Amino acid sequence: MNFRSRIQGALAVGLALLFGANAALAGMPVNRAARPFGTARPTKVQQQDLSRRIDINNLNLFVTNEGSFGFDVAGNFNGGLLYPNHTTNSAIFAAGLWVGAKVGSEYRVTVAEYSDEYVAGRILDGSTDPATSDDPGDPRLIVYKVNRFRGSPSDTAHVDNPNAPDVQLERAEDDLAHHSWSEYMFGAVPFGAPWRLWRFDNTATPTAGDSVDIPGPDMLGDQMLWSVYNDGLPDAHTNGSGGTAPLKLQVEQTTFAFERQGPLGNTIFIKYKFTNKGTTTLDSMYVAQWADPDLGGFTDDLVGADTLADKTGKNRSLGYCYNGTNRDDVYGDVPPALGFDFLKGPISGPDTLGLTSFSKYINGTDPVNANETYNYMRGYTTDSDGNPDPFVDPFGNITKYMVSGDPIVKAALGNADTRNWVDSSPADRRFFLSSGPFSMAPGSTQEVIVAIVVGQCGDRLRSLQSLRFVDDAAQEAYNLNFDIPTPPRAPDVTVSSDHNLVTLDWDRSVEADPLLAGYTFEGYNVYQGATIAGPWRFITAFDAVNGIRQVDGLRFDDGQCEILPLAPLARGTDFGLGSSYSTSQDFVSGTTVKDGTDYYYAISSYATNPAAVPGARVLESGLKAVVARPQRAAGAVTAKQVLAVPNPYYAHSTYEQSQFARRIRFLNCPGTTTIRIYNLAGQLVRTLEKNDPGTSVIEWNVQTEGGLPVGSGVYVYHVSTPAGQSTGRLVVLMEKERLNNF
């Protein structure tokens, strides 16, 4: 069973009493307190912002204001990097920033793991002991989340997630879409957040071309999160892998992502700005990205470092995790691969460093002190006397990079291979990538930029091919200083439906979006998804009548799992730019759409430039899913037409998006309807009411009035409407409840 995120607080104690301590601690490090709450937090009041996400593309990553990320501290989900977005499937259980350095004659380490040694805020005076810092309980010291202005006033406003709380939980969504620019300017900027003046059209004057300058965030990407934290509070240094005196290091973290299709849709960037706020030089310093990946199922992971030149001669600063078999408990037959890349490491003398070491270990062998942690950062294990012990590969070579071989080549050559050291014996892995050594004088700064990338295609090894393609695109974005062409916005889509029919209408204002010189707006693509998170099937295009139909360019082909130098990027028809699409077909299942069933669609917009480099000839917006539910109009049905679907209910329905959400729907309900559900003993089990002429569907979560799952059996439902009544039978067959369903 996977207890990793379900055991929380008192529940963990209860499980220990019922099943013994070993059951309660399953999957947790054995040499420290049970995670995720880890060791005790410092007693000083802190402004801990632990639930914010960056979620504008295919990835949904938890980001905190104390150095950790990819970690759902509340334990609602089995991890903190949810992929694909809008699902509860997770690729990282926890991750964070680790830093080590020599201060005077001693080595010090600060870690963000299952407990964090950073606190929110700046260091104001590092000459004191302890350092004088912002009050970590200041309510302004949160993770700020802002979006780029793309033409809508809502882009700069505070926008909450419009979905109901139960839908947010089912889809693992942030309850905040984004903060307002005003919140950012008044809350983040006083603590050092980057800002600039934006020139907008002044609509308050009648003269065309009038403009006004508005202060706002100095954006990176299409969505940006910013926070500041430091390691200056001695009471916070209680993690078993750290536990030293503070480095007096201040960190400004900018996390950003791009909203688009293609490889950057599977990428998140983190930029760290480090400032030495102390009065002593930080010498022999290393910065590391640590992760407990948990790629779907947590017991079958392998890891590796991509530092050797591939068949194209390219090497990377990439550490990654992939599945040990082609079948994963969470991701099924096509497990993805996850990676971290030092796009820009610290500067040491004339050199900008990349990945300088890669270390791995399994659950239960975590570093137990700062010395072991620092040795790992340097590219060593630690011997029984506490001294650094070099990594030695199976061929007798000393290296700083564990398992740095190519698993794809190793699988092809087998025992004939004498070069590639690859991971084996899948398990619950941890790894961290390090970059160093470098020095920081008092008051000096360093900037480090990391990419988090995900690839998925075909099987576990071909997902590594996809991962490399995504990683190369992330590196290219960095090489261009993230000044990359922006696609047009996705249009706003309105859904309407009728009996066995779906209609999509969209706003065409995006056709006026400014585009980089050489690009012209070309059209819209219509997609249907198997779920709200995909995979997506292209249905048709509505494009300009201009002779531009198929546009070929560089693309990673999801069928062959290979990079194709010339493959279709756009598939136009020259039928003209439309604004409406209706269908009775379910293109995913190959049948017709059914009343009461949710279907998922997305409309993208795209621009073309046939003269651009092959990988950038088409710029396509990201996909924003909309949900369509075909149904008869509530004013056109009677009580006698009400149906329960599915009937019988066999412990699952197609309406359910996760194992925790049970759904039975009553179709053809008039605008005002009351349904009472009874067991065969005549006892009332649940009352469902609707007073909404806009829908003819009532949903039941298969629970009693008290919120408990109903038992298997035959139930009778009574339908009451102003125009009449009816009764029906419903058979419910429930599966046995499992502990990890709670």
XYZ file of C-alpha atoms in Angstrom:
742
model
C 0.000 0.000 0.000
C 1.099 3.572 -0.644
C 0.722 5.407 2.653
C 3.156 8.147 1.679
C 0.803 11.102 1.598
C -2.285 9.728 3.305
C -0.779 9.321 6.756
C -1.020 12.667 8.462
C -0.727 13.734 12.092
C -3.189 11.880 14.296
C -4.018 9.406 11.547
C -0.386 8.276 11.531
C -0.591 7.703 15.272
C -3.813 5.754 14.829
C -2.291 3.533 12.183
C 0.698 2.879 14.391
C -1.622 1.753 17.194
C -3.676 -0.450 14.880
C -0.993 -2.005 12.714
C 2.298 -1.283 14.443
C 4.871 1.391 13.796
C 6.323 -0.296 10.731
C 3.040 -0.022 8.837
C 2.633 3.627 9.715
C 6.141 4.447 8.551
C 6.071 2.492 5.288
C 7.902 4.319 2.524
C 9.468 6.879 4.872
C 13.168 7.375 5.728
C 14.013 4.997 8.529
C 16.692 7.165 10.129
C 14.482 10.126 11.001
C 10.977 10.967 12.131
C 8.103 9.948 9.891
C 7.651 12.269 6.963
C 5.988 14.352 5.643
C 5.991 16.395 8.854
C 9.585 15.346 9.545
C 11.513 16.916 12.419
C 10.084 19.659 14.569
C 9.570 23.081 13.033
C 11.217 26.081 14.692
C 9.098 27.619 17.415
C 9.184 31.153 15.996
C 5.970 32.020 14.118
C 6.500 31.680 10.380
C 4.521 32.654 7.301
C 4.567 29.234 5.654
C 3.025 29.269 2.184
C 2.931 25.585 1.321
C 0.113 25.115 -1.180
C 0.868 27.497 -4.051
C 1.361 25.960 -7.520
C 2.840 26.860 -10.849
C 0.309 25.313 -13.178
C 0.022 27.168 -16.474
C 1.114 24.266 -18.683
C 1.138 20.449 -18.500
C 2.928 20.446 -15.121
C 1.438 21.328 -11.721
C 4.197 21.948 -9.161
C 3.855 22.860 -5.480
C 6.195 25.753 -4.603
C 6.806 26.969 -1.026
C 8.454 30.027 0.498
C 11.077 28.044 2.414
C 13.160 26.245 -0.197
C 11.149 23.085 -0.808
C 9.010 22.396 -3.858
C 7.241 19.447 -5.410
C 6.077 18.534 -1.885
C 2.426 18.469 -0.824
C 2.922 19.123 2.881
C -0.838 18.859 3.540
C -0.798 15.308 2.203
C -3.830 15.576 -0.077
C -1.954 13.900 -2.924
C 0.768 11.283 -3.360
C 3.291 13.872 -4.446
C 3.937 17.496 -5.317
C 4.649 17.489 -9.065
C 1.378 16.413 -10.624
C 1.615 15.302 -14.232
C -0.299 15.682 -16.377
C -1.901 18.808 -14.958
C -5.463 18.445 -13.629
C -4.785 14.874 -12.481
C -3.551 13.424 -9.186
C -0.777 11.417 -10.886
C 2.535 12.489 -9.373
C 6.144 12.362 -10.544
C 7.869 13.916 -7.486
C 7.118 13.259 -3.832
C 9.403 16.025 -2.520
C 12.276 18.218 -3.724
C 14.256 21.196 -2.533
C 17.316 23.410 -2.513
C 20.426 22.159 -0.677
C 23.528 24.333 -0.221
C 26.857 23.533 1.433
C 30.010 25.584 2.027
C 33.071 25.989 4.185
C 32.712 28.882 6.648
C 35.999 29.578 8.357
C 37.221 26.170 9.476
C 33.864 24.378 9.509
C 31.573 22.947 6.854
C 27.940 23.990 6.947
C 24.918 22.695 5.062
C 21.366 24.002 4.667
C 18.693 21.672 3.282
C 15.038 21.773 2.219
C 13.713 18.231 2.393
C 10.765 16.808 4.343
C 11.527 19.586 6.818
C 13.110 22.865 5.752
C 16.006 24.831 7.243
C 15.027 28.047 5.459
C 12.466 30.588 6.675
C 10.573 33.260 4.762
C 12.063 36.733 4.375
C 15.349 38.568 3.887
C 18.422 38.841 6.074
C 18.673 42.509 7.036
C 21.934 42.373 8.983
C 24.221 39.365 8.798
C 26.840 40.794 11.143
C 24.798 39.806 14.183
C 24.439 36.331 15.688
C 21.850 35.256 14.963
C 21.355 37.290 11.810
C 18.758 40.050 11.904
C 16.040 39.211 9.394
C 12.507 40.050 8.339
C 9.863 38.756 10.696
C 9.169 35.325 9.145
C 5.572 35.692 10.336
C 4.971 38.780 8.170
C 1.805 37.957 6.161
C 3.314 39.567 3.069
C 6.041 36.913 2.877
C 4.097 34.497 0.709
C 4.640 32.925 -2.699
C 3.347 35.464 -5.228
C 1.778 34.077 -8.384
C 1.255 36.361 -11.390
C 0.452 35.931 -15.078
C 1.729 37.793 -18.110
C -0.620 40.410 -19.574
C -2.046 38.962 -22.789
C -4.800 41.469 -23.513
C -7.472 40.702 -20.917
C -8.039 42.910 -17.825
C -8.314 39.711 -15.775
C -4.630 38.997 -16.500
C -3.616 41.679 -13.993
C -6.447 41.077 -11.490
C -6.751 38.684 -8.546
C -8.489 35.585 -9.888
C -9.530 32.614 -7.789
C -10.066 29.149 -9.216
C -13.715 29.180 -10.379
C -14.163 25.430 -9.874
C -15.957 24.079 -6.813
C -13.675 22.885 -3.970
C -14.490 19.207 -4.588
C -13.594 19.594 -8.273
C -10.350 21.353 -7.341
C -9.443 18.453 -5.063
C -10.387 15.838 -7.655
C -8.203 17.572 -10.258
C -5.446 18.550 -7.782
C -5.851 22.218 -8.677
C -4.612 25.347 -6.915
C -7.470 27.357 -5.386
C -5.789 30.498 -6.770
C -5.532 31.188 -10.500
C -3.176 34.136 -9.854
C -2.616 37.186 -7.675
C -3.211 40.684 -8.975
C -0.358 42.853 -10.123
C -1.280 45.251 -7.317
C -0.821 42.510 -4.729
C 2.590 41.776 -6.241
C 3.647 45.443 -6.313
C 2.569 46.150 -2.718
C 3.467 42.758 -1.255
C 6.464 41.324 -3.124
C 8.318 44.352 -4.502
C 9.138 45.856 -1.053
C 11.055 42.632 -0.358
C 13.047 42.798 -3.602
C 10.821 41.218 -6.247
C 11.629 42.322 -9.821
C 9.300 44.868 -11.450
C 9.127 47.154 -14.462
C 6.870 49.671 -16.197
C 4.441 48.327 -18.788
C 3.051 50.590 -21.525
C -0.637 49.953 -22.208
C -3.210 51.665 -24.408
C -4.993 54.403 -22.475
C -8.677 53.698 -23.029
C -9.687 56.586 -20.740
C -8.944 59.133 -23.479
C -10.633 59.418 -26.881
C -7.375 59.793 -28.792
C -6.106 56.654 -30.512
C -2.547 55.780 -29.615
C -2.587 57.358 -26.172
C -0.746 55.214 -23.668
C -0.215 54.905 -19.958
C 2.688 53.371 -18.020
C 1.649 50.815 -15.396
C 4.041 49.261 -12.843
C 3.943 45.472 -12.803
C 6.056 42.348 -12.404
C 9.149 41.947 -14.555
C 7.823 38.721 -16.006
C 9.692 35.620 -16.992
C 7.499 33.152 -18.866
C 3.712 33.328 -19.024
C 3.287 32.577 -15.318
C 5.747 33.472 -12.574
C 5.997 32.714 -8.852
C 8.316 34.691 -6.574
C 9.392 34.406 -2.950
C 12.368 35.238 -0.742
C 13.757 33.144 2.099
C 16.936 32.705 4.123
C 18.755 30.225 6.340
C 19.668 32.712 9.070
C 17.447 31.336 11.868
C 19.507 28.815 13.915
C 16.370 27.212 15.387
C 15.325 26.121 11.890
C 18.442 23.980 11.379
C 17.063 20.702 12.724
C 17.044 18.399 9.697
C 19.149 15.260 10.146
C 20.910 15.801 6.811
C 21.899 19.335 7.836
C 21.717 20.601 11.390
C 24.695 22.993 11.219
C 24.987 26.678 11.961
C 23.482 28.959 9.272
C 25.357 30.019 6.157
C 23.590 33.414 6.373
C 22.437 32.946 2.796
C 19.492 34.826 1.289
C 17.639 33.260 -1.649
C 15.261 34.954 -4.074
C 13.444 32.248 -6.019
C 11.658 32.913 -9.307
C 9.723 29.938 -10.697
C 8.262 30.353 -14.176
C 6.765 28.468 -17.114
C 5.404 28.998 -20.598
C 1.839 28.314 -21.731
C 2.138 26.523 -25.042
C 2.232 23.151 -26.685
C 5.440 21.365 -27.520
C 8.408 20.708 -25.226
C 8.159 23.948 -23.234
C 4.675 22.859 -22.207
C 6.421 20.110 -20.203
C 8.987 22.410 -18.564
C 9.241 24.527 -15.418
C 12.193 26.844 -14.760
C 13.582 27.920 -11.379
C 15.953 30.895 -11.080
C 17.788 31.315 -7.779
C 19.507 34.546 -6.773
C 21.873 33.876 -3.858
C 23.284 36.644 -1.682
C 25.914 36.088 1.002
C 24.527 38.236 3.811
C 27.187 37.218 6.312
C 30.559 38.759 7.065
C 32.579 35.640 6.159
C 33.400 34.246 2.731
C 31.496 31.112 1.783
C 34.258 28.938 0.381
C 34.178 25.575 -1.453
C 30.465 26.146 -1.964
C 28.023 23.813 -3.723
C 24.404 24.275 -4.715
C 22.283 21.164 -5.202
C 18.816 20.205 -6.318
C 17.633 17.283 -4.207
C 14.625 15.150 -5.098
C 12.654 12.155 -3.904
C 11.100 11.529 -7.323
C 8.445 8.802 -6.803
C 7.630 8.544 -10.513
C 4.103 7.172 -10.195
C 4.588 4.061 -8.084
C 7.418 4.764 -5.650
C 9.072 1.329 -5.428
C 10.104 0.863 -9.077
C 12.260 3.909 -9.857
C 15.687 4.106 -11.461
C 17.820 7.233 -11.831
C 20.698 8.427 -13.970
C 22.888 11.329 -15.076
C 23.073 12.410 -18.703
C 26.617 13.732 -18.986
C 28.065 11.555 -21.760
C 27.832 12.648 -25.371
C 24.867 11.038 -27.160
C 24.809 9.847 -30.790
C 24.567 13.479 -31.938
C 27.610 14.445 -29.860
C 25.524 16.405 -27.349
C 26.013 16.127 -23.604
C 23.801 17.635 -20.917
C 23.787 18.633 -17.248
C 20.739 16.433 -16.723
C 19.838 14.168 -13.833
C 16.744 12.065 -14.314
C 14.408 9.382 -13.020
C 12.735 6.694 -15.122
C 10.693 3.586 -14.456
C 12.315 0.228 -13.769
C 9.766 -1.636 -15.908
C 7.379 -0.808 -18.722
C 4.405 -1.040 -16.369
C 3.805 1.473 -13.576
C 1.093 1.305 -10.918
C 0.060 4.909 -11.621
C 1.060 5.691 -15.205
C 0.293 2.297 -16.706
C 2.062 1.062 -19.828
C 3.711 4.375 -20.780
C 5.566 5.645 -17.695
C 7.118 9.093 -18.149
C 10.653 10.211 -17.338
C 11.504 13.190 -15.132
C 14.636 15.338 -15.168
C 16.453 18.288 -13.585
C 19.003 20.288 -15.594
C 21.490 22.943 -14.464
C 20.978 25.317 -17.402
C 23.208 27.826 -15.648
C 25.338 26.919 -12.683
C 27.304 29.262 -10.437
C 30.280 31.232 -11.734
C 33.708 30.166 -10.530
C 36.497 32.369 -11.845
C 36.122 32.576 -15.627
C 33.858 29.526 -15.805
C 30.108 29.101 -15.569
C 29.658 25.698 -14.009
C 27.151 23.053 -14.992
C 26.444 19.733 -13.329
C 29.606 18.752 -11.418
C 28.334 15.690 -9.526
C 25.337 13.362 -9.387
C 24.541 11.262 -6.325
C 21.830 8.742 -5.543
C 20.687 6.641 -2.617
C 17.629 4.646 -1.600
C 15.119 5.174 1.166
C 16.717 4.251 4.475
C 20.257 5.229 3.478
C 19.698 8.993 3.600
C 22.692 11.099 4.721
C 22.554 11.228 8.506
C 24.689 14.330 9.030
C 26.020 17.387 7.263
C 29.364 15.737 6.533
C 27.722 12.974 4.498
C 25.557 15.529 2.704
C 28.504 17.740 1.810
C 30.520 14.759 0.555
C 27.624 13.767 -1.706
C 27.594 17.303 -3.116
C 31.309 17.033 -3.886
C 30.823 13.705 -5.650
C 31.890 11.326 -2.879
C 30.384 8.854 -0.487
C 31.599 8.809 3.133
C 33.704 6.040 4.650
C 33.396 4.695 8.176
C 35.818 7.337 9.460
C 33.797 10.186 7.953
C 36.249 10.803 5.116
C 35.232 11.322 1.470
C 35.319 8.121 -0.579
C 35.219 8.467 -4.404
C 32.526 6.965 -6.624
C 33.897 4.026 -8.640
C 31.916 2.721 -11.604
C 31.630 -1.032 -12.399
C 34.555 -0.722 -14.835
C 36.969 0.557 -12.173
C 36.854 4.240 -13.132
C 36.678 7.003 -10.532
C 33.895 9.444 -11.369
C 31.865 12.276 -9.870
C 28.695 11.056 -11.572
C 26.899 7.954 -10.372
C 25.051 5.924 -13.059
C 26.023 8.297 -15.874
C 25.625 5.768 -18.679
C 22.917 5.657 -21.340
C 20.166 3.129 -20.448
C 19.040 2.965 -24.071
C 22.516 2.004 -25.314
C 22.970 -0.378 -22.373
C 19.727 -2.159 -23.206
C 20.814 -2.536 -26.821
C 24.360 -3.808 -26.107
C 23.702 -5.829 -22.957
C 26.777 -7.481 -21.468
C 28.879 -6.402 -24.454
C 28.775 -2.830 -23.158
C 31.839 -1.751 -21.140
C 31.183 1.971 -20.956
C 27.699 2.691 -19.645
C 27.128 2.526 -15.887
C 23.367 2.432 -15.426
C 21.119 2.031 -12.417
C 19.649 -1.367 -11.540
C 17.402 -2.960 -8.910
C 14.478 -0.488 -8.982
C 13.592 0.966 -5.578
C 12.464 4.086 -3.730
C 15.210 6.408 -5.000
C 16.553 9.802 -3.904
C 19.036 11.841 -5.918
C 20.612 15.236 -6.085
C 22.471 17.189 -8.702
C 25.233 19.486 -7.512
C 27.250 22.324 -8.996
C 30.474 23.686 -7.506
C 32.867 24.465 -6.004
C 32.692 28.254 -6.021
C 33.139 31.058 -3.498
C 30.941 33.931 -2.355
C 32.478 36.943 -0.648
C 30.313 38.886 1.812
C 27.655 40.843 -0.078
C 28.248 39.033 -3.379
C 25.535 37.348 -5.445
C 25.248 34.320 -7.692
C 22.513 33.254 -10.100
C 21.604 29.639 -10.846
C 18.905 28.497 -13.276
C 17.434 24.993 -13.250
C 14.861 23.343 -15.498
C 12.439 20.619 -14.441
C 11.406 18.588 -17.474
C 9.103 15.653 -18.197
C 8.996 13.384 -21.253
C 6.582 10.583 -22.062
C 6.394 8.337 -25.098
C 6.008 4.660 -25.938
C 7.653 2.952 -22.965
C 10.082 3.667 -20.128
C 13.210 3.978 -22.319
C 11.591 5.850 -25.180
C 10.309 8.304 -22.586
C 13.996 9.142 -22.064
C 14.194 10.080 -25.751
C 11.256 12.420 -25.219
C 12.868 13.800 -22.051
C 16.054 14.711 -23.920
C 14.044 16.523 -26.593
C 12.234 18.534 -23.911
C 15.503 19.248 -22.110
C 17.208 20.469 -25.281
C 14.309 22.870 -25.877
C 14.657 24.166 -22.302
C 18.373 24.736 -22.878
C 17.642 26.577 -26.125
C 15.121 28.819 -24.329
C 17.812 29.663 -21.780
C 20.358 30.312 -24.571
C 17.885 32.849 -26.006
C 17.581 34.502 -22.582
C 13.956 33.276 -22.572
C 13.168 35.853 -25.246
C 11.236 33.436 -27.428
C 8.333 33.982 -29.847
C 4.952 34.039 -28.143
C 1.992 32.192 -29.678
C -1.441 33.800 -29.830
C -3.701 33.240 -26.840
C -6.065 30.316 -26.691
C -9.566 31.641 -27.446
C -12.316 31.796 -24.838
C -14.656 28.880 -25.531
C -18.348 28.564 -24.648
C -19.949 25.113 -24.513
C -23.589 24.318 -25.216
C -25.244 20.963 -25.637
C -28.448 19.175 -26.557
C -29.571 15.581 -26.779
C -26.490 13.669 -28.032
C -24.936 16.882 -29.388
C -22.041 19.176 -28.389
C -21.461 22.707 -29.694
C -18.315 24.802 -29.145
C -18.295 28.552 -29.809
C -15.218 30.721 -29.451
C -14.239 34.370 -29.378
C -12.063 35.486 -32.297
C -10.449 38.478 -30.591
C -7.156 36.552 -30.373
C -6.673 37.151 -34.098
C -5.647 40.704 -33.218
C -2.948 39.629 -30.743
C 0.466 41.162 -31.555
C 2.912 38.633 -32.985
C 6.633 38.623 -33.619
C 7.584 40.022 -37.018
C 7.297 37.350 -39.698
C 4.402 35.496 -38.037
C 0.771 35.783 -39.089
C -2.324 34.419 -37.405
C -3.347 31.275 -39.265
C -6.204 29.518 -37.493
C -7.745 27.350 -34.795
C -7.321 23.665 -34.003
C -10.090 21.599 -32.412
C -9.111 18.760 -30.056
C -10.931 16.147 -27.996
C -9.303 14.685 -24.876
C -9.686 11.239 -23.370
C -9.739 13.044 -19.984
C -9.539 16.671 -18.913
C -5.745 16.214 -19.028
C -5.633 14.374 -22.364
C -4.224 12.618 -24.267
C -5.589 14.889 -26.977
C -6.847 13.880 -30.409
C -6.756 16.441 -33.231
C -10.178 16.704 -34.878
C -10.041 19.530 -37.407
C -8.702 23.003 -38.159
C -10.393 26.274 -39.053
C -7.730 28.271 -40.873
C -7.348 31.276 -43.135
C -7.994 30.841 -46.847
C -4.503 31.705 -48.025
C -3.003 28.560 -49.515
C -1.133 27.677 -46.289
C -2.284 24.238 -45.240
C 0.318 21.791 -43.958
C 3.388 23.416 -42.421
C 6.312 21.061 -41.757
C 9.062 21.525 -39.212
C 11.102 19.918 -36.446
C 8.917 17.845 -34.129
C 9.135 14.966 -31.677
C 6.849 12.298 -33.074
C 4.771 10.650 -30.356
C 4.111 7.623 -32.549
C 7.706 6.757 -33.393
C 9.184 8.414 -30.278
C 11.825 10.048 -32.430
C 12.792 13.541 -33.511
C 11.594 14.152 -37.064
C 13.375 17.001 -38.866
C 10.362 17.612 -41.116
C 6.945 16.601 -39.862
C 3.518 18.297 -39.864
C 3.275 21.129 -37.335
C 0.051 22.557 -38.784
C -2.696 20.744 -40.660
C -4.895 23.395 -42.217
C -7.775 22.917 -44.652
C -8.242 26.384 -46.214
C -11.897 26.149 -45.155
C -11.802 29.546 -43.480
C -11.618 30.957 -39.955
C -14.680 29.795 -38.055
C -16.044 30.472 -34.589
C -18.319 27.480 -34.000
C -18.115 23.682 -34.149
C -20.840 21.089 -33.492
C -20.515 17.328 -33.320
C -22.426 14.226 -32.343
C -19.294 12.062 -32.643
C -17.026 10.859 -29.854
C -13.679 10.782 -31.653
C -11.914 9.149 -28.719
C -14.140 6.069 -28.467
C -15.294 6.036 -32.088
C -18.999 6.171 -31.156
C -21.596 8.910 -30.713
C -21.657 11.208 -27.689
C -24.024 10.059 -24.914
C -26.264 12.152 -22.703
C -24.990 12.659 -19.161
C -21.366 11.868 -20.037
C -18.607 14.448 -19.753
C -16.509 15.081 -22.854
C -13.363 17.191 -22.963
C -12.500 19.614 -25.740
C -9.957 22.345 -26.364
C -9.567 24.998 -29.042
C -6.055 26.265 -29.701
C -4.974 29.161 -31.886
C -1.826 29.188 -33.975
C 0.393 31.444 -36.050
C 2.814 30.470 -38.805
C 6.083 31.676 -40.272
C 7.296 29.261 -42.981
C 10.648 31.109 -43.107
C 11.448 30.529 -39.415
C 13.830 27.870 -38.153
C 12.241 24.391 -38.442
C 11.283 24.100 -34.784
C 9.525 27.486 -34.675
C 7.531 27.631 -37.909
C 4.280 27.168 -36.006
C 3.460 28.832 -32.675
C 0.445 27.150 -31.071
C -1.238 28.192 -27.838
C -1.661 25.887 -24.902
C -4.796 23.808 -24.495
C -7.456 24.979 -22.032
C -9.898 22.153 -21.579
C -13.636 22.742 -21.456
C -16.194 20.166 -20.335
C -19.289 19.363 -22.405
C -22.161 17.257 -21.079
C -24.792 16.406 -23.704
C -28.318 16.348 -22.273
C -31.919 17.054 -23.076
C -33.193 20.495 -22.120
C -34.644 20.527 -18.596
C -37.832 22.113 -19.934
C -38.403 19.311 -22.426
C -38.451 16.300 -20.065
C -40.817 14.815 -17.472
C -40.440 12.825 -14.264
C -41.167 9.588 -16.090
C -38.074 10.072 -18.282
C -35.612 10.223 -15.356
C -32.926 7.516 -15.603
C -30.118 6.479 -13.254
C -26.825 5.881 -15.077
C -24.994 3.538 -14.794
C -27.514 0.989 -13.571
C -26.256 -1.398 -12.249
C -23.369 0.554 -10.713
C -20.360 -1.812 -10.513
C -18.117 0.125 -8.080
C -17.084 2.499 -10.861
C -18.518 4.707 -13.583
C -17.084 6.528 -16.570
C -17.998 9.774 -14.803
C -15.241 9.264 -12.238
C -11.838 10.883 -12.708
C -10.146 9.301 -9.684
C -10.552 6.359 -7.326
C -11.791 8.733 -4.626
C -14.727 10.191 -6.585
C -17.814 8.010 -7.031
C -20.528 9.234 -9.388
C -24.019 8.092 -10.407
C -26.041 10.517 -12.525
C -29.776 10.901 -12.910
C -30.588 12.068 -16.443
C -33.614 13.854 -17.909
C -34.488 15.723 -14.723
C -36.868 18.702 -15.109
C -35.728 22.107 -13.861
C -37.140 21.569 -10.366
C -36.634 17.983 -9.215
C -36.324 16.162 -5.898
C -35.013 12.590 -5.827
C -35.273 10.517 -2.651
C -33.284 7.286 -2.483
C -34.452 4.473 -0.172
C -33.112 1.061 0.728
C -35.394 -1.992 0.575
C -36.207 -1.586 4.271
C -37.850 1.724 3.384
C -35.208 3.833 5.088
C -34.304 7.149 3.467
C -30.661 7.021 2.369
C -30.214 10.317 0.511
C -32.213 13.271 -0.795
C -31.028 15.051 -3.940
C -32.545 18.353 -5.041
C -32.175 20.570 -8.097
C -33.737 23.913 -8.928
C -31.831 24.807 -12.088
C -33.431 24.984 -15.533
C -29.956 25.088 -17.113
C -29.255 21.378 -16.602
C -31.265 18.151 -16.649
C -28.651 16.124 -14.723
C -28.437 15.444 -10.977
C -25.273 13.827 -9.619
C -25.039 11.495 -6.618
C -21.713 10.729 -4.949
C -23.022 7.305 -3.793
C -22.988 8.388 -0.170
C -25.585 8.626 2.572
C -26.807 11.873 4.119
C -24.079 11.333 6.738
C -21.313 11.230 4.118
C -20.625 7.479 4.305
C -20.400 5.172 1.271
C -23.607 3.191 0.757
C -23.570 -0.590 0.902
C -24.143 -2.934 -1.996
C -27.794 -3.613 -2.662
C -30.975 -2.648 -4.468
C -32.276 0.877 -3.922
C -35.526 2.547 -4.873
C -35.554 6.162 -6.010
C -38.596 8.407 -6.003
C -38.707 11.382 -8.384
C -40.879 14.368 -7.534
C -41.430 17.356 -9.845
C -44.109 20.058 -10.016
C -45.598 18.265 -13.023
C -45.520 14.666 -11.789
C -43.774 11.792 -10.025
C -42.094 8.484 -10.849
C -40.129 5.679 -9.215
C -37.287 3.451 -10.294
C -34.822 0.858 -9.081
C -31.056 1.193 -8.837
C -28.576 -1.628 -8.195
C -25.331 -0.643 -6.442
C -22.397 -3.031 -6.112
C -19.583 -1.483 -4.056
C -16.021 -2.720 -3.856
C -14.443 -3.471 -0.518
C -13.033 -0.303 1.018
C -9.252 -0.135 0.997
C -7.190 1.764 3.550
C -5.293 3.808 0.979
C -8.553 5.141 -0.457
C -8.878 7.471 2.494
